[in-house]
PDB file of C-alpha atoms in Angstrom:
ATOM      1  CA  MET A   1      67.766 130.552 108.446  1.00  0.00           C
ATOM      2  CA  ARG A   2      68.100 132.410 105.147  1.00  0.00           C
ATOM      3  CA  ARG A   3      69.714 135.837 104.981  1.00  0.00           C
ATOM      4  CA  PRO A   4      68.343 137.520 101.808  1.00  0.00           C
ATOM      5  CA  TYR A   5      69.957 140.836 102.783  1.00  0.00           C
ATOM      6  CA  ARG A   6      73.335 139.190 102.272  1.00  0.00           C
ATOM      7  CA  VAL A   7      72.471 138.481  98.664  1.00  0.00           C
ATOM      8  CA  LEU A   8      71.531 142.109  98.006  1.00  0.00           C
ATOM      9  CA  ALA A   9      74.739 143.329  99.631  1.00  0.00           C
ATOM     10  CA  ARG A  10      76.690 140.839  97.586  1.00  0.00           C
ATOM     11  CA  VAL A  11      75.199 142.110  94.340  1.00  0.00           C
ATOM     12  CA  VAL A  12      76.095 145.717  95.225  1.00  0.00           C
ATOM     13  CA  ALA A  13      79.658 144.780  96.190  1.00  0.00           C
ATOM     14  CA  LEU A  14      80.165 142.690  93.055  1.00  0.00           C
ATOM     15  CA  GLY A  15      79.051 145.635  90.970  1.00  0.00           C
ATOM     16  CA  MET A  16      81.626 147.869  92.659  1.00  0.00           C
ATOM     17  CA  LEU A  17      84.361 145.322  92.087  1.00  0.00           C
ATOM     18  CA  ALA A  18      83.438 145.025  88.422  1.00  0.00           C
ATOM     19  CA  GLY A  19      84.888 148.492  87.822  1.00  0.00           C
ATOM     20  CA  ALA A  20      88.229 147.405  89.185  1.00  0.00           C
ATOM     21  CA  THR A  21      88.057 144.203  87.181  1.00  0.00           C
ATOM     22  CA  ALA A  22      87.425 145.974  83.883  1.00  0.00           C
ATOM     23  CA  CYS A  23      90.993 147.249  83.765  1.00  0.00           C
ATOM     24  CA  VAL A  24      92.479 143.826  84.472  1.00  0.00           C
ATOM     25  CA  ALA A  25      93.479 141.860  81.384  1.00  0.00           C
ATOM     26  CA  ASP A  26      91.656 138.577  80.982  1.00  0.00           C
ATOM     27  CA  ASP A  27      93.686 135.390  81.166  1.00  0.00           C
ATOM     28  CA  PRO A  28      91.848 132.625  79.246  1.00  0.00           C
ATOM     29  CA  GLY A  29      94.579 130.129  79.984  1.00  0.00           C
ATOM     30  CA  HIS A  30      93.347 129.484  83.529  1.00  0.00           C
ATOM     31  CA  PRO A  31      89.962 128.531  84.965  1.00  0.00           C
ATOM     32  CA  ARG A  32      87.985 131.579  86.037  1.00  0.00           C
ATOM     33  CA  GLY A  33      84.820 131.886  88.069  1.00  0.00           C
ATOM     34  CA  PHE A  34      82.508 129.020  88.811  1.00  0.00           C
ATOM     35  CA  PRO A  35      81.173 127.451  85.582  1.00  0.00           C
ATOM     36  CA  GLU A  36      78.246 125.138  86.146  1.00  0.00           C
ATOM     37  CA  ALA A  37      79.065 121.510  85.386  1.00  0.00           C
ATOM     38  CA  ALA A  38      81.701 122.592  82.886  1.00  0.00           C
ATOM     39  CA  VAL A  39      84.165 119.947  81.757  1.00  0.00           C
ATOM     40  CA  VAL A  40      87.856 120.690  81.363  1.00  0.00           C
ATOM     41  CA  ASP A  41      89.107 118.904  78.261  1.00  0.00           C
ATOM     42  CA  ASP A  42      92.782 119.565  78.948  1.00  0.00           C
ATOM     43  CA  THR A  43      93.909 115.943  78.903  1.00  0.00           C
ATOM     44  CA  ALA A  44      97.632 115.375  78.997  1.00  0.00           C
ATOM     45  CA  SER A  45      99.114 113.378  76.119  1.00  0.00           C
ATOM     46  CA  PRO A  46     101.256 110.426  77.203  1.00  0.00           C
ATOM     47  CA  SER A  47     104.975 110.626  76.561  1.00  0.00           C
ATOM     48  CA  PRO A  48     106.119 108.619  73.500  1.00  0.00           C
ATOM     49  CA  SER A  49     108.594 106.729  75.674  1.00  0.00           C
ATOM     50  CA  ALA A  50     106.084 106.012  78.431  1.00  0.00           C
ATOM     51  CA  PRO A  51     104.081 102.762  78.326  1.00  0.00           C
ATOM     52  CA  SER A  52     100.473 103.314  77.406  1.00  0.00           C
ATOM     53  CA  SER A  53      98.022 102.565  80.204  1.00  0.00           C
ATOM     54  CA  PRO A  54      94.373 103.526  80.689  1.00  0.00           C
ATOM     55  CA  PRO A  55      93.855 106.691  82.767  1.00  0.00           C
ATOM     56  CA  ALA A  56      92.457 106.415  86.263  1.00  0.00           C
ATOM     57  CA  LEU A  57      89.485 108.539  85.173  1.00  0.00           C
ATOM     58  CA  THR A  58      87.801 109.340  81.911  1.00  0.00           C
ATOM     59  CA  ASP A  59      85.911 112.602  81.420  1.00  0.00           C
ATOM     60  CA  ALA A  60      82.598 110.779  81.889  1.00  0.00           C
ATOM     61  CA  ARG A  61      83.714 109.134  85.130  1.00  0.00           C
ATOM     62  CA  ALA A  62      85.163 112.407  86.381  1.00  0.00           C
ATOM     63  CA  ARG A  63      81.774 114.062  85.857  1.00  0.00           C
ATOM     64  CA  SER A  64      80.093 111.320  87.860  1.00  0.00           C
ATOM     65  CA  ALA A  65      82.497 112.023  90.748  1.00  0.00           C
ATOM     66  CA  LEU A  66      81.509 115.697  91.014  1.00  0.00           C
ATOM     67  CA  LEU A  67      79.626 117.136  93.969  1.00  0.00           C
ATOM     68  CA  ARG A  68      75.846 117.335  93.753  1.00  0.00           C
ATOM     69  CA  GLN A  69      73.515 119.953  95.190  1.00  0.00           C
ATOM     70  CA  ASP A  70      72.196 117.336  97.633  1.00  0.00           C
ATOM     71  CA  ASP A  71      75.717 116.995  99.056  1.00  0.00           C
ATOM     72  CA  LEU A  72      75.707 120.656 100.139  1.00  0.00           C
ATOM     73  CA  GLY A  73      72.225 121.392 101.497  1.00  0.00           C
ATOM     74  CA  GLU A  74      69.158 123.410 100.600  1.00  0.00           C
ATOM     75  CA  ALA A  75      70.947 126.784 100.719  1.00  0.00           C
ATOM     76  CA  TRP A  76      72.995 125.816  97.647  1.00  0.00           C
ATOM     77  CA  ALA A  77      72.086 125.819  93.967  1.00  0.00           C
ATOM     78  CA  GLY A  78      73.866 125.668  90.636  1.00  0.00           C
ATOM     79  CA  THR A  79      75.913 128.784  90.029  1.00  0.00           C
ATOM     80  CA  GLN A  80      74.413 131.720  88.148  1.00  0.00           C
ATOM     81  CA  GLY A  81      77.730 133.244  87.106  1.00  0.00           C
ATOM     82  CA  ALA A  82      81.266 134.151  88.098  1.00  0.00           C
ATOM     83  CA  ALA A  83      82.093 136.299  91.110  1.00  0.00           C
ATOM     84  CA  THR A  84      84.177 139.328  90.185  1.00  0.00           C
ATOM     85  CA  TRP A  85      86.069 139.328  93.476  1.00  0.00           C
ATOM     86  CA  ARG A  86      88.379 136.713  91.953  1.00  0.00           C
ATOM     87  CA  ASP A  87      89.958 139.371  89.741  1.00  0.00           C
ATOM     88  CA  GLY A  88      89.269 142.314  92.034  1.00  0.00           C
ATOM     89  CA  LEU A  89      90.964 140.915  95.141  1.00  0.00           C
ATOM     90  CA  LEU A  90      93.038 137.858  94.218  1.00  0.00           C
ATOM     91  CA  LYS A  91      94.868 139.180  91.174  1.00  0.00           C
ATOM     92  CA  GLY A  92      97.676 141.360  92.470  1.00  0.00           C
ATOM     93  CA  ARG A  93     101.313 141.687  93.479  1.00  0.00           C
ATOM     94  CA  THR A  94     103.207 141.216  96.702  1.00  0.00           C
ATOM     95  CA  ASP A  95     106.828 141.874  97.655  1.00  0.00           C
ATOM     96  CA  LEU A  96     107.424 138.376  99.069  1.00  0.00           C
ATOM     97  CA  PRO A  97     108.247 135.794  96.334  1.00  0.00           C
ATOM     98  CA  GLU A  98     106.840 132.813  98.236  1.00  0.00           C
ATOM     99  CA  CYS A  99     103.612 134.700  98.972  1.00  0.00           C
ATOM    100  CA  GLN A 100     103.376 135.750  95.322  1.00  0.00           C
ATOM    101  CA  GLU A 101     103.652 132.085  94.366  1.00  0.00           C
ATOM    102  CA  LEU A 102     100.870 131.189  96.790  1.00  0.00           C
ATOM    103  CA  LEU A 103      98.643 134.052  95.641  1.00  0.00           C
ATOM    104  CA  ASP A 104      99.096 133.132  91.969  1.00  0.00           C
ATOM    105  CA  ALA A 105      98.328 129.470  92.707  1.00  0.00           C
ATOM    106  CA  VAL A 106      95.114 130.376  94.526  1.00  0.00           C
ATOM    107  CA  TYR A 107      94.044 132.876  91.857  1.00  0.00           C
ATOM    108  CA  THR A 108      94.654 130.549  88.890  1.00  0.00           C
ATOM    109  CA  GLU A 109      93.730 127.433  90.910  1.00  0.00           C
ATOM    110  CA  ASP A 110      96.879 125.821  89.565  1.00  0.00           C
ATOM    111  CA  ILE A 111      97.277 123.567  92.577  1.00  0.00           C
ATOM    112  CA  LEU A 112      97.037 120.051  91.170  1.00  0.00           C
ATOM    113  CA  GLY A 113      99.174 120.462  88.050  1.00  0.00           C
ATOM    114  CA  LYS A 114      98.470 119.135  84.576  1.00  0.00           C
ATOM    115  CA  PRO A 115      95.959 116.277  84.454  1.00  0.00           C
ATOM    116  CA  LYS A 116      96.921 112.827  83.193  1.00  0.00           C
ATOM    117  CA  GLY A 117      93.393 111.774  82.354  1.00  0.00           C
ATOM    118  CA  GLY A 118      89.815 112.960  82.517  1.00  0.00           C
ATOM    119  CA  THR A 119      88.849 115.993  84.603  1.00  0.00           C
ATOM    120  CA  ALA A 120      85.632 117.881  85.297  1.00  0.00           C
ATOM    121  CA  VAL A 121      84.492 120.928  87.266  1.00  0.00           C
ATOM    122  CA  THR A 122      81.259 122.309  88.686  1.00  0.00           C
ATOM    123  CA  GLY A 123      80.142 125.287  90.777  1.00  0.00           C
ATOM    124  CA  PHE A 124      77.424 126.318  93.246  1.00  0.00           C
ATOM    125  CA  ASP A 125      76.033 129.492  94.839  1.00  0.00           C
ATOM    126  CA  ASP A 126      75.153 129.791  98.520  1.00  0.00           C
ATOM    127  CA  PHE A 127      72.096 132.050  98.738  1.00  0.00           C
ATOM    128  CA  GLU A 128      72.360 132.270 102.522  1.00  0.00           C
ATOM    129  CA  TYR A 129      75.872 133.694 102.790  1.00  0.00           C
ATOM    130  CA  GLY A 130      76.265 134.930  99.224  1.00  0.00           C
ATOM    131  CA  ALA A 131      79.293 132.637  98.814  1.00  0.00           C
ATOM    132  CA  GLN A 132      80.385 130.487  95.917  1.00  0.00           C
ATOM    133  CA  LEU A 133      81.933 127.036  95.789  1.00  0.00           C
ATOM    134  CA  ARG A 134      83.926 125.496  92.962  1.00  0.00           C
ATOM    135  CA  TYR A 135      84.830 121.807  92.825  1.00  0.00           C
ATOM    136  CA  GLN A 136      87.014 119.981  90.337  1.00  0.00           C
ATOM    137  CA  VAL A 137      88.216 116.391  90.137  1.00  0.00           C
ATOM    138  CA  GLY A 138      90.592 114.582  87.822  1.00  0.00           C
ATOM    139  CA  ALA A 139      93.418 112.104  87.277  1.00  0.00           C
ATOM    140  CA  TYR A 140      96.979 113.281  87.882  1.00  0.00           C
ATOM    141  CA  ASP A 141     100.482 111.994  88.493  1.00  0.00           C
ATOM    142  CA  LYS A 142     100.663 110.659  92.047  1.00  0.00           C
ATOM    143  CA  ALA A 143     104.260 111.703  92.758  1.00  0.00           C
ATOM    144  CA  ASP A 144     103.660 115.173  91.319  1.00  0.00           C
ATOM    145  CA  LEU A 145     100.541 115.565  93.454  1.00  0.00           C
ATOM    146  CA  ASP A 146     102.408 114.736  96.652  1.00  0.00           C
ATOM    147  CA  ALA A 147     105.185 117.159  95.722  1.00  0.00           C
ATOM    148  CA  ARG A 148     102.663 119.930  95.057  1.00  0.00           C
ATOM    149  CA  LEU A 149     100.813 119.316  98.306  1.00  0.00           C
ATOM    150  CA  GLY A 150     104.107 119.461 100.178  1.00  0.00           C
ATOM    151  CA  LYS A 151     104.989 122.725  98.446  1.00  0.00           C
ATOM    152  CA  LEU A 152     101.583 124.186  99.275  1.00  0.00           C
ATOM    153  CA  ARG A 153     102.063 123.243 102.913  1.00  0.00           C
ATOM    154  CA  GLN A 154     105.388 125.078 102.988  1.00  0.00           C
ATOM    155  CA  LEU A 155     103.889 128.214 101.436  1.00  0.00           C
ATOM    156  CA  VAL A 156     101.076 128.238 103.984  1.00  0.00           C
ATOM    157  CA  ASP A 157     103.646 128.050 106.803  1.00  0.00           C
ATOM    158  CA  LYS A 158     105.757 130.888 105.344  1.00  0.00           C
ATOM    159  CA  CYS A 159     102.992 133.309 104.355  1.00  0.00           C
ATOM    160  CA  GLY A 160     101.088 134.148 107.494  1.00  0.00           C
ATOM    161  CA  GLU A 161     100.487 137.787 106.605  1.00  0.00           C
ATOM    162  CA  PHE A 162     101.363 139.907 103.559  1.00  0.00           C
ATOM    163  CA  THR A 163     100.084 142.835 101.489  1.00  0.00           C
ATOM    164  CA  ILE A 164      98.493 142.578  98.055  1.00  0.00           C
ATOM    165  CA  THR A 165      98.684 145.473  95.623  1.00  0.00           C
ATOM    166  CA  GLY A 166      95.756 145.124  93.274  1.00  0.00           C
ATOM    167  CA  ALA A 167      94.220 147.050  90.401  1.00  0.00           C
ATOM    168  CA  GLN A 168      94.697 150.821  90.431  1.00  0.00           C
ATOM    169  CA  GLY A 169      97.347 150.456  93.139  1.00  0.00           C
ATOM    170  CA  ARG A 170      94.927 149.589  95.912  1.00  0.00           C
ATOM    171  CA  GLU A 171      96.418 147.664  98.794  1.00  0.00           C
ATOM    172  CA  TYR A 172      94.769 144.839 100.694  1.00  0.00           C
ATOM    173  CA  GLY A 173      95.884 142.930 103.742  1.00  0.00           C
ATOM    174  CA  ALA A 174      96.106 139.148 103.394  1.00  0.00           C
ATOM    175  CA  GLU A 175      96.198 136.525 106.122  1.00  0.00           C
ATOM    176  CA  VAL A 176      96.734 132.795 105.529  1.00  0.00           C
ATOM    177  CA  THR A 177      95.985 130.050 108.054  1.00  0.00           C
ATOM    178  CA  PRO A 178      95.879 126.265 107.634  1.00  0.00           C
ATOM    179  CA  VAL A 179      92.516 124.495 107.526  1.00  0.00           C
ATOM    180  CA  GLU A 180      92.480 121.189 109.357  1.00  0.00           C
ATOM    181  CA  LEU A 181      91.012 118.283 107.394  1.00  0.00           C
ATOM    182  CA  PRO A 182      90.320 114.792 108.803  1.00  0.00           C
ATOM    183  CA  ASP A 183      93.444 112.605 108.890  1.00  0.00           C
ATOM    184  CA  ASP A 184      91.589 109.749 107.210  1.00  0.00           C
ATOM    185  CA  LEU A 185      90.342 111.918 104.340  1.00  0.00           C
ATOM    186  CA  GLY A 186      91.880 110.384 101.222  1.00  0.00           C
ATOM    187  CA  ASP A 187      95.557 109.436 100.996  1.00  0.00           C
ATOM    188  CA  ALA A 188      96.903 112.997 101.331  1.00  0.00           C
ATOM    189  CA  ARG A 189      95.313 116.368 101.945  1.00  0.00           C
ATOM    190  CA  GLN A 190      96.007 120.067 102.488  1.00  0.00           C
ATOM    191  CA  GLY A 191      93.742 122.987 103.312  1.00  0.00           C
ATOM    192  CA  LEU A 192      94.130 126.710 103.829  1.00  0.00           C
ATOM    193  CA  ARG A 193      92.061 129.829 104.503  1.00  0.00           C
ATOM    194  CA  LEU A 194      92.927 133.130 102.853  1.00  0.00           C
ATOM    195  CA  VAL A 195      91.336 136.325 104.184  1.00  0.00           C
ATOM    196  CA  VAL A 196      91.811 139.443 102.035  1.00  0.00           C
ATOM    197  CA  SER A 197      90.589 142.682 103.620  1.00  0.00           C
ATOM    198  CA  GLY A 198      90.645 146.351 102.707  1.00  0.00           C
ATOM    199  CA  ASP A 199      88.726 149.286 101.299  1.00  0.00           C
ATOM    200  CA  VAL A 200      86.439 148.500  98.358  1.00  0.00           C
ATOM    201  CA  GLU A 201      84.952 151.703  96.913  1.00  0.00           C
ATOM    202  CA  GLY A 202      84.858 153.380 100.318  1.00  0.00           C
ATOM    203  CA  GLU A 203      83.642 150.355 102.273  1.00  0.00           C
ATOM    204  CA  ASP A 204      85.648 147.992 104.421  1.00  0.00           C
ATOM    205  CA  SER A 205      85.262 144.497 103.040  1.00  0.00           C
ATOM    206  CA  ALA A 206      86.862 141.109 103.614  1.00  0.00           C
ATOM    207  CA  LEU A 207      86.994 138.116 101.311  1.00  0.00           C
ATOM    208  CA  THR A 208      87.168 134.753 103.075  1.00  0.00           C
ATOM    209  CA  LEU A 209      88.344 131.908 100.830  1.00  0.00           C
ATOM    210  CA  ASP A 210      88.836 128.297 101.870  1.00  0.00           C
ATOM    211  CA  LEU A 211      90.853 125.952  99.683  1.00  0.00           C
ATOM    212  CA  ALA A 212      91.043 122.192 100.212  1.00  0.00           C
ATOM    213  CA  THR A 213      92.694 119.552  98.065  1.00  0.00           C
ATOM    214  CA  VAL A 214      92.585 115.781  98.604  1.00  0.00           C
ATOM    215  CA  ARG A 215      94.493 113.009  96.820  1.00  0.00           C
ATOM    216  CA  VAL A 216      92.972 109.551  96.380  1.00  0.00           C
ATOM    217  CA  GLY A 217      95.423 107.242  94.640  1.00  0.00           C
ATOM    218  CA  ASP A 218      96.398 108.985  91.414  1.00  0.00           C
ATOM    219  CA  THR A 219      93.258 111.114  91.380  1.00  0.00           C
ATOM    220  CA  ALA A 220      92.594 114.340  93.260  1.00  0.00           C
ATOM    221  CA  ALA A 221      89.904 116.891  94.048  1.00  0.00           C
ATOM    222  CA  LEU A 222      90.245 120.638  94.535  1.00  0.00           C
ATOM    223  CA  LEU A 223      87.629 122.691  96.352  1.00  0.00           C
ATOM    224  CA  THR A 224      87.457 126.483  96.735  1.00  0.00           C
ATOM    225  CA  HIS A 225      84.766 128.116  98.847  1.00  0.00           C
ATOM    226  CA  GLY A 226      84.678 131.882  99.224  1.00  0.00           C
ATOM    227  CA  GLY A 227      82.530 134.925  99.844  1.00  0.00           C
ATOM    228  CA  LEU A 228      82.705 138.632 100.685  1.00  0.00           C
ATOM    229  CA  TYR A 229      80.418 138.406 103.707  1.00  0.00           C
ATOM    230  CA  GLY A 230      81.718 135.325 105.451  1.00  0.00           C
ATOM    231  CA  ILE A 231      81.231 131.654 104.686  1.00  0.00           C
ATOM    232  CA  ASP A 232      79.689 128.701 106.438  1.00  0.00           C
ATOM    233  CA  ASP A 233      82.633 127.204 108.341  1.00  0.00           C
ATOM    234  CA  THR A 234      81.215 123.683 108.096  1.00  0.00           C
ATOM    235  CA  ALA A 235      80.503 123.819 104.361  1.00  0.00           C
ATOM    236  CA  THR A 236      84.142 123.417 103.300  1.00  0.00           C
ATOM    237  CA  ARG A 237      84.662 120.349 105.472  1.00  0.00           C
ATOM    238  CA  ASP A 238      81.310 118.783 104.556  1.00  0.00           C
ATOM    239  CA  ALA A 239      81.887 119.332 100.834  1.00  0.00           C
ATOM    240  CA  ALA A 240      85.401 117.874 101.031  1.00  0.00           C
ATOM    241  CA  LEU A 241      84.073 114.810 102.852  1.00  0.00           C
ATOM    242  CA  ALA A 242      81.185 114.269 100.440  1.00  0.00           C
ATOM    243  CA  GLY A 243      83.356 114.763  97.360  1.00  0.00           C
ATOM    244  CA  THR A 244      86.109 112.449  98.590  1.00  0.00           C
ATOM    245  CA  HIS A 245      83.672 109.684  99.499  1.00  0.00           C
ATOM    246  CA  ARG A 246      82.024 109.960  96.096  1.00  0.00           C
ATOM    247  CA  LEU A 247      85.423 109.724  94.386  1.00  0.00           C
ATOM    248  CA  GLN A 248      86.474 106.758  96.528  1.00  0.00           C
ATOM    249  CA  ASN A 249      83.249 104.891  95.755  1.00  0.00           C
ATOM    250  CA  LEU A 250      83.727 105.535  92.050  1.00  0.00           C
ATOM    251  CA  LEU A 251      87.298 104.230  92.086  1.00  0.00           C
ATOM    252  CA  LYS A 252      86.236 101.179  94.117  1.00  0.00           C
ATOM    253  CA  LYS A 253      83.507 100.380  91.617  1.00  0.00           C
ATOM    254  CA  GLN A 254      85.941 100.891  88.754  1.00  0.00           C
ATOM    255  CA  GLN A 255      88.443  98.514  90.376  1.00  0.00           C
ATOM    256  CA  GLN A 256      85.738  95.870  90.832  1.00  0.00           C
ATOM    257  CA  GLU A 257      84.752  96.157  87.185  1.00  0.00           C
ATOM    258  CA  LYS A 258      88.376  95.825  86.128  1.00  0.00           C
ATOM    259  CA  LYS A 259      88.843  92.740  88.313  1.00  0.00           C
ATOM    260  CA  LYS A 260      85.701  91.151  86.879  1.00  0.00           C
ATOM    261  CA  GLN A 261      86.893  91.752  83.326  1.00  0.00           C
ATOM    262  CA  GLU A 262      90.276  90.216  84.123  1.00  0.00           C
ATOM    263  CA  GLU A 263      88.594  87.135  85.621  1.00  0.00           C
ATOM    264  CA  GLN A 264      86.387  86.759  82.549  1.00  0.00           C
ATOM    265  CA  GLN A 265      89.397  87.040  80.252  1.00  0.00           C
ATOM    266  CA  GLN A 266      91.303  84.465  82.300  1.00  0.00           C
ATOM    267  CA  GLU A 267      88.311  82.116  82.209  1.00  0.00           C
ATOM    268  CA  LYS A 268      88.112  82.391  78.415  1.00  0.00           C
ATOM    269  CA  LYS A 269      91.853  81.759  78.136  1.00  0.00           C
ATOM    270  CA  THR A 270      91.621  78.648  80.343  1.00  0.00           C
ATOM    271  CA  LYS A 271      88.714  77.203  78.321  1.00  0.00           C
ATOM    272  CA  LYS A 272      90.598  77.820  75.103  1.00  0.00           C
ATOM    273  CA  GLN A 273      93.648  75.965  76.418  1.00  0.00           C
ATOM    274  CA  GLN A 274      91.486  73.048  77.566  1.00  0.00           C
ATOM    275  CA  ASN A 275      89.846  72.794  74.146  1.00  0.00           C
ATOM    276  CA  GLN A 276      93.249  72.786  72.454  1.00  0.00           C
ATOM    277  CA  GLU A 277      94.445  69.943  74.687  1.00  0.00           C
ATOM    278  CA  LYS A 278      91.400  67.828  73.759  1.00  0.00           C
ATOM    279  CA  GLN A 279      92.020  68.190  70.019  1.00  0.00           C
ATOM    280  CA  PRO A 280      94.022  65.205  68.447  1.00  0.00           C
ATOM    281  CA  GLU A 281      97.353  65.887  66.831  1.00  0.00           C
ATOM    282  CA  LYS A 282      97.473  66.298  63.077  1.00  0.00           C
ATOM    283  CA  GLY A 283      97.178  62.945  61.287  1.00  0.00           C
ATOM    284  CA  GLU A 284      96.138  61.105  64.447  1.00  0.00           C
ATOM    285  CA  LYS A 285      92.676  59.559  64.716  1.00  0.00           C
ATOM    286  CA  LYS A 286      90.641  59.700  67.867  1.00  0.00           C
ATOM    287  CA  THR A 287      90.913  56.572  69.999  1.00  0.00           C
ATOM    288  CA  PRO A 288      87.551  54.784  70.589  1.00  0.00           C
ATOM    289  CA  SER A 289      86.431  54.691  74.163  1.00  0.00           C
ATOM    290  CA  GLY A 290      87.617  51.518  75.961  1.00  0.00           C
ATOM    291  CA  ALA A 291      90.492  50.807  73.540  1.00  0.00           C
ATOM    292  CA  SER A 292      94.099  51.239  74.472  1.00  0.00           C
ATOM    293  CA  SER A 293      96.466  53.325  72.490  1.00  0.00           C
ATOM    294  CA  THR A 294      98.398  50.120  71.601  1.00  0.00           C
ATOM    295  CA  ASP A 295      95.272  48.540  70.115  1.00  0.00           C
ATOM    296  CA  ALA A 296      94.625  51.660  68.173  1.00  0.00           C
ATOM    297  CA  ARG A 297      98.080  51.483  66.561  1.00  0.00           C
ATOM    298  CA  ARG A 298      98.020  47.673  65.883  1.00  0.00           C
ATOM    299  CA  PRO A 299      97.372  46.894  62.138  1.00  0.00           C
ATOM    300  CA  ALA A 300      94.237  44.847  61.465  1.00  0.00           C
ATOM    301  CA  ALA A 301      94.561  41.271  60.071  1.00  0.00           C
ATOM    302  CA  PRO A 302      93.948  40.959  56.298  1.00  0.00           C
ATOM    303  CA  TYR A 303      90.489  39.778  55.394  1.00  0.00           C
ATOM    304  CA  SER A 304      90.131  36.341  53.593  1.00  0.00           C
ATOM    305  CA  PRO A 305      86.888  34.852  52.206  1.00  0.00           C
ATOM    306  CA  TYR A 306      88.182  31.283  52.736  1.00  0.00           C
ATOM    307  CA  ALA A 307      88.182  29.412  55.980  1.00  0.00           C
ATOM    308  CA  PRO A 308      91.633  28.535  57.183  1.00  0.00           C
ATOM    309  CA  LEU A 309      92.800  24.985  56.212  1.00  0.00           C
ATOM    310  CA  THR A 310      93.404  22.591  59.105  1.00  0.00           C
ATOM    311  CA  PRO A 311      95.306  19.309  58.736  1.00  0.00           C
ATOM    312  CA  PRO A 312      93.094  16.123  58.773  1.00  0.00           C
ATOM    313  CA  PRO A 313      93.064  14.041  61.916  1.00  0.00           C
ATOM    314  CA  PRO A 314      95.580  11.116  61.927  1.00  0.00           C
ATOM    315  CA  ALA A 315      94.228   7.735  60.632  1.00  0.00           C
ATOM    316  CA  SER A 316      93.486   5.106  63.254  1.00  0.00           C
ATOM    317  CA  ALA A 317      95.610   1.958  63.228  1.00  0.00           C
TER     318      ALA A 317
END
């Protein structure tokens, strides 16, 4: 069932938050809002000392691994713009260093680290709850991903509740809880829910933001799903499942293509070796079929136009 009144309330609240956002300096160095099918071209350059190897994903393949509207349901559509609550409620300060680290990571979405290959991002609006969802996928360093997921897990455990001081000195209460993801979802995973509540222009409001990240091999996906008037609890899980399965299918297809190319190259190499073995050595003539190699090397008798002389038979007595 659609809730159009939620959309109207969302528009009013976003307008109120825009005033608080106007005094916050923009930071173009980090992804902001929910760009529609935007592609991040920040591809890491390989180290000069590191052996060159093809990335797990190119930009084109990363785009093909993105979520689609059909993966989310009829209430979702391509995003119409960025939500201002990102700056209004997530950009702030807290007295606890570990919670500040978590808050900064969620705000800048710097969870996965620097990509080692192609990466792409897309966004959607939920017209039922007035929420927004952002999804990005890319190739990264596997060991670095596991270390970052472990660090995120520690921060979630340490920061249950804390206070955020935002623009104009306004204070908001923050609560962090883990979000359970299926154990068989990818190779590693971590999820959290951040609820930021407080007074927004004279009205009590609460931002609910789910974050889920999943590693598949040396690729990973990051999903954020948030809204000021609640979110669909099943949407985060369903989107994470759909996105991970799409990424897994892409990598499986890519591996099959790679294996096929290697088999074709090996087949060409084998045929080339067989052809080289059939070729005679330099200066050696091919041996006619049915003749031995000894016959082939035996010199031919000199030709003579005269019949050979035979001694006459002995005279009879």
